[in-house]
Short mmCIF file of C-alpha atoms in Angstrom, two decimals:
data_model
loop_
_atom_site.label_atom_id
_atom_site.label_comp_id
_atom_site.label_asym_id
_atom_site.label_seq_id
_atom_site.Cartn_x
_atom_site.Cartn_y
_atom_site.Cartn_z
CA MET P 1 0.01 0.00 0.01
CA LEU P 2 1.35 3.35 -1.00
CA PHE P 3 1.22 5.96 1.76
CA LYS P 4 -0.49 9.16 0.59
CA ILE P 5 0.45 12.63 2.01
CA ALA P 6 -0.59 16.23 1.74
CA VAL P 7 2.13 18.73 2.15
CA LEU P 8 1.26 22.25 3.48
CA ALA P 9 3.76 25.08 2.72
CA SER P 10 4.00 28.85 3.15
CA GLY P 11 7.19 29.75 1.27
CA GLY P 12 9.86 28.49 -0.98
CA GLY P 13 9.18 24.85 -0.53
CA THR P 14 12.71 23.53 0.09
CA ASN P 15 11.34 21.09 2.64
CA LEU P 16 8.75 19.98 0.12
CA GLN P 17 11.56 19.49 -2.35
CA SER P 18 13.47 17.30 0.15
CA ILE P 19 10.34 15.03 0.31
CA ILE P 20 9.98 14.98 -3.48
CA ASP P 21 13.71 14.15 -3.83
CA SER P 22 13.44 11.34 -1.27
CA ILE P 23 10.47 9.90 -3.13
CA ASP P 24 12.30 10.15 -6.50
CA ASN P 25 15.49 8.49 -5.10
CA GLY P 26 13.44 5.65 -3.57
CA SER P 27 14.28 6.35 0.08
CA LEU P 28 10.70 7.42 0.91
CA ASN P 29 7.78 5.14 -0.07
CA CYS P 30 4.85 7.44 -0.47
CA LYS P 31 3.04 9.71 -2.89
CA ILE P 32 2.35 13.43 -2.51
CA GLU P 33 -1.36 13.57 -3.21
CA MET P 34 -1.57 17.38 -2.90
CA VAL P 35 0.30 20.54 -1.91
CA ILE P 36 -1.63 23.19 -0.07
CA GLY P 37 -0.17 26.61 -0.02
CA SER P 38 -1.02 29.37 2.37
CA LYS P 39 -0.89 32.18 -0.22
CA GLU P 40 -0.47 32.88 -3.99
CA GLY P 41 2.90 33.14 -5.54
CA ILE P 42 5.00 30.93 -3.22
CA TYR P 43 7.63 28.87 -4.88
CA ALA P 44 6.33 25.70 -3.12
CA LEU P 45 3.32 25.75 -5.47
CA GLU P 46 5.72 26.03 -8.51
CA ARG P 47 7.63 22.97 -7.19
CA ALA P 48 4.30 21.15 -7.11
CA LYS P 49 3.39 22.16 -10.63
CA ILE P 50 6.79 21.07 -11.94
CA LYS P 51 6.12 17.56 -10.48
CA GLY P 52 2.48 17.40 -11.71
CA ILE P 53 1.22 17.45 -8.13
CA LYS P 54 -2.28 18.87 -7.47
CA SER P 55 -2.02 22.10 -5.54
CA TYR P 56 -4.43 24.39 -3.82
CA ILE P 57 -4.33 27.78 -2.07
CA ILE P 58 -6.03 28.11 1.31
CA SER P 59 -5.23 31.47 2.68
CA LYS P 60 -6.07 32.88 6.14
CA GLU P 61 -7.04 36.12 4.34
CA LYS P 62 -9.72 34.33 2.40
CA TYR P 63 -10.87 31.65 4.90
CA GLY P 64 -10.09 33.24 8.23
CA ASN P 65 -11.00 30.89 11.11
CA LYS P 66 -12.34 28.40 8.62
CA THR P 67 -8.81 27.69 7.19
CA SER P 68 -8.46 24.37 9.04
CA ASP P 69 -11.98 23.28 8.00
CA LYS P 70 -11.17 23.97 4.38
CA ILE P 71 -7.97 21.96 4.64
CA LEU P 72 -10.00 19.08 6.17
CA GLU P 73 -12.46 19.24 3.22
CA LEU P 74 -9.64 18.78 0.77
CA THR P 75 -7.72 16.06 2.77
CA LYS P 76 -10.33 13.91 4.45
CA GLY P 77 -10.42 10.44 2.86
CA LYS P 78 -7.73 11.40 0.42
CA VAL P 79 -4.50 11.30 2.46
CA ASP P 80 -2.96 9.22 5.29
CA LEU P 81 -0.72 11.93 6.66
CA ILE P 82 -0.47 15.74 6.55
CA VAL P 83 3.14 17.20 6.57
CA LEU P 84 3.68 20.77 7.49
CA ALA P 85 6.80 21.82 5.58
CA GLY P 86 7.45 25.44 6.45
CA TYR P 87 3.75 26.03 7.02
CA LEU P 88 3.27 29.07 9.11
CA SER P 89 -0.38 28.92 10.13
CA ILE P 90 -1.73 27.22 13.26
CA LEU P 91 -4.15 24.35 12.66
CA GLU P 92 -7.16 23.81 14.77
CA GLY P 93 -10.56 22.23 15.33
CA ASN P 94 -11.90 19.20 13.57
CA LEU P 95 -8.82 18.81 11.31
CA LEU P 96 -6.68 18.05 14.48
CA LYS P 97 -9.39 15.53 15.62
CA GLU P 98 -9.72 13.87 12.28
CA PHE P 99 -5.96 13.59 11.78
CA LYS P 100 -4.90 13.01 15.33
CA ASP P 101 -1.27 11.75 15.30
CA LYS P 102 -1.31 12.07 11.51
CA ILE P 103 -0.08 15.62 11.21
CA ILE P 104 3.71 16.26 11.44
CA ASN P 105 5.60 19.46 11.53
CA ILE P 106 9.24 20.49 11.12
CA HIS P 107 10.45 23.24 13.45
CA PRO P 108 13.85 24.98 13.11
CA SER P 109 14.96 24.55 16.81
CA LEU P 110 15.39 21.81 19.36
CA ILE P 111 11.92 21.71 20.94
CA PRO P 112 11.05 22.54 23.75
CA SER P 113 13.50 25.46 23.28
CA PHE P 114 12.81 28.42 21.03
CA CYS P 115 9.33 27.29 19.91
CA GLY P 116 5.67 28.11 20.29
CA ASP P 117 3.84 31.33 19.47
CA GLY P 118 5.96 33.82 17.61
CA PHE P 119 8.93 31.53 17.04
CA TYR P 120 9.13 31.07 13.22
CA GLY P 121 11.66 31.86 10.50
CA GLU P 122 14.72 33.83 11.42
CA LYS P 123 13.22 34.88 14.68
CA VAL P 124 14.01 31.42 16.02
CA HIS P 125 17.64 31.64 15.03
CA GLN P 126 18.07 35.06 16.31
CA ALA P 127 16.64 34.01 19.63
CA VAL P 128 19.13 31.11 19.79
CA ILE P 129 22.00 33.47 19.11
CA ASP P 130 20.84 36.09 21.60
CA TYR P 131 20.40 33.49 24.32
CA GLY P 132 23.97 32.23 23.71
CA ALA P 133 23.01 28.63 22.90
CA LYS P 134 25.90 26.50 21.80
CA VAL P 135 23.78 24.11 19.74
CA SER P 136 20.56 24.41 17.76
CA GLY P 137 18.90 22.15 15.28
CA ALA P 138 15.58 21.01 13.99
CA THR P 139 12.68 18.91 15.35
CA VAL P 140 10.05 16.79 13.56
CA HIS P 141 7.01 16.47 15.88
CA PHE P 142 3.36 15.55 15.86
CA VAL P 143 0.98 18.51 15.74
CA ASN P 144 -1.61 18.96 18.46
CA GLU P 145 -3.69 21.84 19.87
CA GLU P 146 -0.61 23.75 21.26
CA ALA P 147 1.94 25.30 18.93
CA ASP P 148 5.11 23.20 18.72
CA ALA P 149 4.01 21.10 21.75
CA GLY P 150 3.20 17.70 20.19
CA PRO P 151 5.34 14.57 20.82
CA ILE P 152 8.80 14.65 19.29
CA ILE P 153 9.47 12.18 16.41
CA MET P 154 13.06 13.16 15.54
CA GLN P 155 15.69 15.83 16.26
CA ASP P 156 19.15 16.56 14.91
CA THR P 157 21.59 19.25 16.00
CA VAL P 158 24.00 21.85 14.53
CA LYS P 159 26.72 23.69 16.37
CA VAL P 160 26.14 27.46 16.83
CA MET P 161 29.37 29.12 15.67
CA ASP P 162 30.74 32.25 17.32
CA ASP P 163 30.36 34.27 14.07
CA ASP P 164 26.85 33.05 13.27
CA ASP P 165 24.08 35.40 12.54
CA ALA P 166 20.42 34.43 12.00
CA LYS P 167 20.98 33.88 8.23
CA THR P 168 24.05 31.58 8.57
CA LEU P 169 22.59 29.49 11.40
CA ALA P 170 19.22 29.25 9.47
CA LYS P 171 21.10 27.92 6.46
CA ARG P 172 22.74 25.09 8.40
CA VAL P 173 19.58 24.23 10.33
CA LEU P 174 17.70 24.01 7.02
CA GLU P 175 20.12 21.39 5.82
CA VAL P 176 19.24 19.31 8.96
CA GLU P 177 15.57 19.87 8.25
CA HIS P 178 16.00 18.51 4.70
CA THR P 179 17.45 15.38 6.21
CA ILE P 180 15.14 14.59 9.08
CA LEU P 181 11.77 15.63 7.58
CA PRO P 182 11.62 12.91 4.98
#
């Protein structure tokens, strides 16, 4: 049986690409049924188009507090797992109930540090540097009702260098994300 997934993205889609590449090289046995973007014009949707993967746009601007319901409409009965690959909106409601322990997220820090509300993108890496942490990394975890609080599936680390800024640290952490998410 082929495992079917939906990938949700909000940006360039490099984590989506890591999943695509892992499927193409045979190290991941699944099929991306759909890509759901959080807004128009993100490169993740272009990556889906290039691979012939159905894609949809479900934006908070258009759907507001019904965003998770709309995602549930698209995914229910069609996928086995939802993968948040750089998806910046918080999921809620019936979607979390229907897909309990079947939604995973990648976060650019070692949860439980530097996570939760407001910790996304370069803000995470800047907080790591400001705190003086000596290691950072990425975490794959299950999604539940609290932001970045679901059970941890996998983590990997990177050393924080003395001359790091948020951009250089983010680049190294992203390489780890591309390895552990698939």
